[in-house]
mmCIF file of C-alpha atoms in Angstrom:
data_model
loop_
_atom_site.group_PDB
_atom_site.id
_atom_site.type_symbol
_atom_site.label_atom_id
_atom_site.label_comp_id
_atom_site.label_asym_id
_atom_site.label_seq_id
_atom_site.Cartn_x
_atom_site.Cartn_y
_atom_site.Cartn_z
ATOM 1 C CA UNK A 1 -6.738 7.387 -1.635
ATOM 2 C CA UNK A 2 -10.100 8.862 -0.654
ATOM 3 C CA UNK A 3 -8.665 12.341 -0.410
ATOM 4 C CA UNK A 4 -7.940 12.399 -4.146
ATOM 5 C CA UNK A 5 -10.867 10.352 -5.531
ATOM 6 C CA UNK A 6 -14.540 9.677 -5.049
ATOM 7 C CA UNK A 7 -13.751 6.690 -2.858
ATOM 8 C CA UNK A 8 -15.171 6.503 0.652
ATOM 9 C CA UNK A 9 -13.874 4.131 3.277
ATOM 10 C CA UNK A 10 -15.452 2.861 6.441
ATOM 11 C CA UNK A 11 -14.318 0.248 8.888
ATOM 12 C CA UNK A 12 -16.595 -2.695 9.489
ATOM 13 C CA UNK A 13 -16.213 -5.846 11.536
ATOM 14 C CA UNK A 14 -17.330 -8.394 8.957
ATOM 15 C CA UNK A 15 -15.925 -11.106 6.736
ATOM 16 C CA UNK A 16 -17.990 -9.501 3.971
ATOM 17 C CA UNK A 17 -15.753 -6.395 3.833
ATOM 18 C CA UNK A 18 -14.310 -5.441 0.414
ATOM 19 C CA UNK A 19 -10.795 -5.405 1.826
ATOM 20 C CA UNK A 20 -9.784 -7.914 4.526
ATOM 21 C CA UNK A 21 -6.417 -7.402 6.215
ATOM 22 C CA UNK A 22 -4.320 -10.279 7.560
ATOM 23 C CA UNK A 23 -0.900 -10.623 9.208
ATOM 24 C CA UNK A 24 0.544 -14.008 8.226
ATOM 25 C CA UNK A 25 3.836 -15.872 7.960
ATOM 26 C CA UNK A 26 5.335 -18.370 5.562
ATOM 27 C CA UNK A 27 2.812 -20.501 3.751
ATOM 28 C CA UNK A 28 -0.589 -19.167 4.669
ATOM 29 C CA UNK A 29 -3.003 -20.762 2.209
ATOM 30 C CA UNK A 30 -3.046 -18.454 -0.779
ATOM 31 C CA UNK A 31 -0.143 -19.871 -2.819
ATOM 32 C CA UNK A 32 2.065 -16.830 -2.233
ATOM 33 C CA UNK A 33 4.139 -17.603 0.877
ATOM 34 C CA UNK A 34 6.126 -15.049 2.837
ATOM 35 C CA UNK A 35 9.868 -15.409 3.295
ATOM 36 C CA UNK A 36 10.408 -14.056 6.818
ATOM 37 C CA UNK A 37 12.289 -10.854 7.539
ATOM 38 C CA UNK A 38 13.131 -8.811 4.437
ATOM 39 C CA UNK A 39 12.352 -9.176 0.729
ATOM 40 C CA UNK A 40 8.563 -9.841 0.459
ATOM 41 C CA UNK A 41 6.807 -7.471 2.837
ATOM 42 C CA UNK A 42 3.163 -7.899 1.807
ATOM 43 C CA UNK A 43 0.887 -8.711 -1.078
ATOM 44 C CA UNK A 44 -2.579 -7.737 -2.178
ATOM 45 C CA UNK A 45 -5.180 -9.080 -4.546
ATOM 46 C CA UNK A 46 -6.844 -6.939 -7.193
ATOM 47 C CA UNK A 47 -10.586 -6.284 -6.767
ATOM 48 C CA UNK A 48 -12.831 -9.236 -7.386
ATOM 49 C CA UNK A 49 -14.546 -12.154 -5.671
ATOM 50 C CA UNK A 50 -13.006 -14.480 -3.117
ATOM 51 C CA UNK A 51 -9.704 -12.997 -2.017
ATOM 52 C CA UNK A 52 -10.234 -9.960 -4.275
ATOM 53 C CA UNK A 53 -9.101 -6.803 -2.520
ATOM 54 C CA UNK A 54 -7.557 -8.616 0.448
ATOM 55 C CA UNK A 55 -4.147 -7.596 1.819
ATOM 56 C CA UNK A 56 -1.667 -9.923 3.578
ATOM 57 C CA UNK A 57 1.311 -8.574 5.559
ATOM 58 C CA UNK A 58 4.336 -10.659 6.600
ATOM 59 C CA UNK A 59 4.082 -10.765 10.381
ATOM 60 C CA UNK A 60 7.829 -11.461 10.651
ATOM 61 C CA UNK A 61 8.778 -7.984 9.417
ATOM 62 C CA UNK A 62 9.757 -5.263 11.882
ATOM 63 C CA UNK A 63 6.721 -3.074 11.373
ATOM 64 C CA UNK A 64 6.908 0.559 12.540
ATOM 65 C CA UNK A 65 3.855 2.690 13.224
ATOM 66 C CA UNK A 66 3.364 6.353 12.578
ATOM 67 C CA UNK A 67 4.785 8.449 15.414
ATOM 68 C CA UNK A 68 7.441 5.903 16.242
ATOM 69 C CA UNK A 69 11.066 6.733 15.504
ATOM 70 C CA UNK A 70 11.795 4.483 12.530
ATOM 71 C CA UNK A 71 14.614 2.100 13.247
ATOM 72 C CA UNK A 72 17.111 1.493 10.507
ATOM 73 C CA UNK A 73 15.904 -2.077 10.126
ATOM 74 C CA UNK A 74 12.211 -1.196 10.514
ATOM 75 C CA UNK A 75 9.548 -0.926 7.815
ATOM 76 C CA UNK A 76 6.763 1.652 7.793
ATOM 77 C CA UNK A 77 3.438 -0.172 8.080
ATOM 78 C CA UNK A 78 1.706 2.923 6.688
ATOM 79 C CA UNK A 79 3.884 3.116 3.551
ATOM 80 C CA UNK A 80 3.478 -0.603 2.750
ATOM 81 C CA UNK A 81 -0.263 -0.614 3.587
ATOM 82 C CA UNK A 82 -0.949 2.445 1.401
ATOM 83 C CA UNK A 83 0.875 0.762 -1.491
ATOM 84 C CA UNK A 84 -0.953 -2.543 -1.045
ATOM 85 C CA UNK A 85 -4.327 -0.799 -0.725
ATOM 86 C CA UNK A 86 -3.557 0.755 -4.109
ATOM 87 C CA UNK A 87 -3.490 -2.767 -5.531
ATOM 88 C CA UNK A 88 -6.705 -3.659 -3.637
ATOM 89 C CA UNK A 89 -8.309 -0.699 -5.421
ATOM 90 C CA UNK A 90 -7.130 -1.822 -8.842
ATOM 91 C CA UNK A 91 -3.811 -0.057 -9.395
ATOM 92 C CA UNK A 92 -0.816 -1.808 -10.872
ATOM 93 C CA UNK A 93 2.814 -0.904 -10.247
ATOM 94 C CA UNK A 94 4.034 2.414 -11.591
ATOM 95 C CA UNK A 95 7.267 2.936 -13.484
ATOM 96 C CA UNK A 96 7.623 6.418 -11.944
ATOM 97 C CA UNK A 97 10.284 6.533 -9.186
ATOM 98 C CA UNK A 98 8.813 8.257 -6.115
ATOM 99 C CA UNK A 99 5.255 7.098 -6.887
ATOM 100 C CA UNK A 100 3.587 5.209 -4.076
ATOM 101 C CA UNK A 101 2.822 2.426 -6.556
ATOM 102 C CA UNK A 102 6.492 2.095 -7.552
ATOM 103 C CA UNK A 103 7.312 -1.590 -6.947
ATOM 104 C CA UNK A 104 10.107 -1.065 -4.373
ATOM 105 C CA UNK A 105 9.752 0.040 -0.788
ATOM 106 C CA UNK A 106 10.725 3.693 -0.452
ATOM 107 C CA UNK A 107 10.222 4.295 3.237
ATOM 108 C CA UNK A 108 8.050 6.840 5.032
ATOM 109 C CA UNK A 109 8.186 10.610 4.547
ATOM 110 C CA UNK A 110 6.836 13.144 7.040
ATOM 111 C CA UNK A 111 3.933 15.296 5.753
ATOM 112 C CA UNK A 112 3.173 12.607 3.202
ATOM 113 C CA UNK A 113 0.898 13.450 0.298
ATOM 114 C CA UNK A 114 -0.002 11.061 -2.493
ATOM 115 C CA UNK A 115 2.326 11.702 -5.476
ATOM 116 C CA UNK A 116 0.737 13.006 -8.690
ATOM 117 C CA UNK A 117 1.213 9.736 -10.604
ATOM 118 C CA UNK A 118 -0.862 7.883 -7.957
ATOM 119 C CA UNK A 119 -3.506 10.658 -7.803
ATOM 120 C CA UNK A 120 -4.000 10.441 -11.571
ATOM 121 C CA UNK A 121 -4.139 6.618 -11.475
ATOM 122 C CA UNK A 122 -6.806 6.408 -8.767
ATOM 123 C CA UNK A 123 -8.817 9.173 -10.438
ATOM 124 C CA UNK A 124 -8.781 7.273 -13.718
ATOM 125 C CA UNK A 125 -10.562 4.412 -11.967
ATOM 126 C CA UNK A 126 -12.824 6.186 -9.435
ATOM 127 C CA UNK A 127 -12.987 9.801 -10.595
ATOM 128 C CA UNK A 128 -11.739 12.962 -8.902
ATOM 129 C CA UNK A 129 -13.569 14.236 -5.850
ATOM 130 C CA UNK A 130 -13.395 17.857 -6.959
ATOM 131 C CA UNK A 131 -11.801 19.082 -3.723
ATOM 132 C CA UNK A 132 -8.356 20.629 -3.443
ATOM 133 C CA UNK A 133 -6.239 19.358 -0.587
ATOM 134 C CA UNK A 134 -2.984 20.297 0.990
ATOM 135 C CA UNK A 135 -1.213 23.008 2.880
ATOM 136 C CA UNK A 136 -2.819 25.840 0.918
ATOM 137 C CA UNK A 137 -6.274 24.411 0.277
ATOM 138 C CA UNK A 138 -9.341 23.031 2.074
ATOM 139 C CA UNK A 139 -7.499 20.575 4.244
ATOM 140 C CA UNK A 140 -5.682 22.967 6.554
ATOM 141 C CA UNK A 141 -3.548 20.114 7.873
ATOM 142 C CA UNK A 142 -1.546 17.711 5.742
ATOM 143 C CA UNK A 143 -1.984 14.448 7.549
ATOM 144 C CA UNK A 144 1.215 12.689 8.620
ATOM 145 C CA UNK A 145 0.615 9.242 7.307
ATOM 146 C CA UNK A 146 2.677 7.275 5.539
ATOM 147 C CA UNK A 147 0.783 1.377 -17.104
ATOM 148 C CA UNK A 148 -2.221 -0.673 -16.377
ATOM 149 C CA UNK A 149 -1.872 -4.030 -18.161
ATOM 150 C CA UNK A 150 -4.857 -5.310 -20.107
ATOM 151 C CA UNK A 151 -5.145 -8.253 -17.711
ATOM 152 C CA UNK A 152 -3.648 -7.353 -14.315
ATOM 153 C CA UNK A 153 -2.101 -10.196 -12.321
ATOM 154 C CA UNK A 154 -4.180 -11.685 -9.557
ATOM 155 C CA UNK A 155 -1.713 -10.559 -6.866
ATOM 156 C CA UNK A 156 1.282 -8.381 -6.387
ATOM 157 C CA UNK A 157 3.960 -7.986 -3.780
ATOM 158 C CA UNK A 158 6.012 -5.215 -2.260
ATOM 159 C CA UNK A 159 9.665 -6.074 -1.957
ATOM 160 C CA UNK A 160 12.762 -4.605 -0.446
ATOM 161 C CA UNK A 161 16.416 -5.540 -0.667
ATOM 162 C CA UNK A 162 18.905 -6.049 2.078
ATOM 163 C CA UNK A 163 22.659 -6.327 2.046
ATOM 164 C CA UNK A 164 24.553 -8.326 4.628
ATOM 165 C CA UNK A 165 28.265 -7.868 5.190
ATOM 166 C CA UNK A 166 30.291 -10.320 7.208
ATOM 167 C CA UNK A 167 33.793 -9.831 8.408
#
C-alpha cells in the first residue's frame, strides 16, 4: 500500500496504534464471530475511533507464511492481511476480479504487485507517491509478498469456499 501511495507505515508496540492486529477464534467480543476452519478468514474495521482500523484473523485457519510451500488446504497470511489492511485504510470491496480488494480469497502469487484497481483506489484516498516501482523502475526488486459506498459498513470480511465430497 505504501509503495503506491503517500502512506508511511511503522511498527510500534502500543495499544494506541492506528491498526491493531489480533488472532482470535469464535466469539471474540466484537459481534462478528469466526466460524473455525474455512469460510470467514478475517475481518477489518474501517478507519475511525475505537476498533477503527483493527484487523482480526481467525486463528483456526491454516495460515501459510511467505517462503513456505503453500499446502492445498493452507491460506496465505500475506494475501489475506494485505486485503484486510486495505479495509483498515478505507477501501471497500472491488468488483474487479483479480483486484486485491475483490471480496473472495484468490491465493498468493509469486512476484506480487498491487493490481491497478487497488493502486488507483488507495491513491484516491491518500494520493500517489510520485515514484515508479517494479521490475523496470526505481525498485530494482519486486518484493515477493503476498465502488466506494457513501456510507461504508463498519466491518468487512474475507471469505473462501470449500467443497467436501464424501464417498
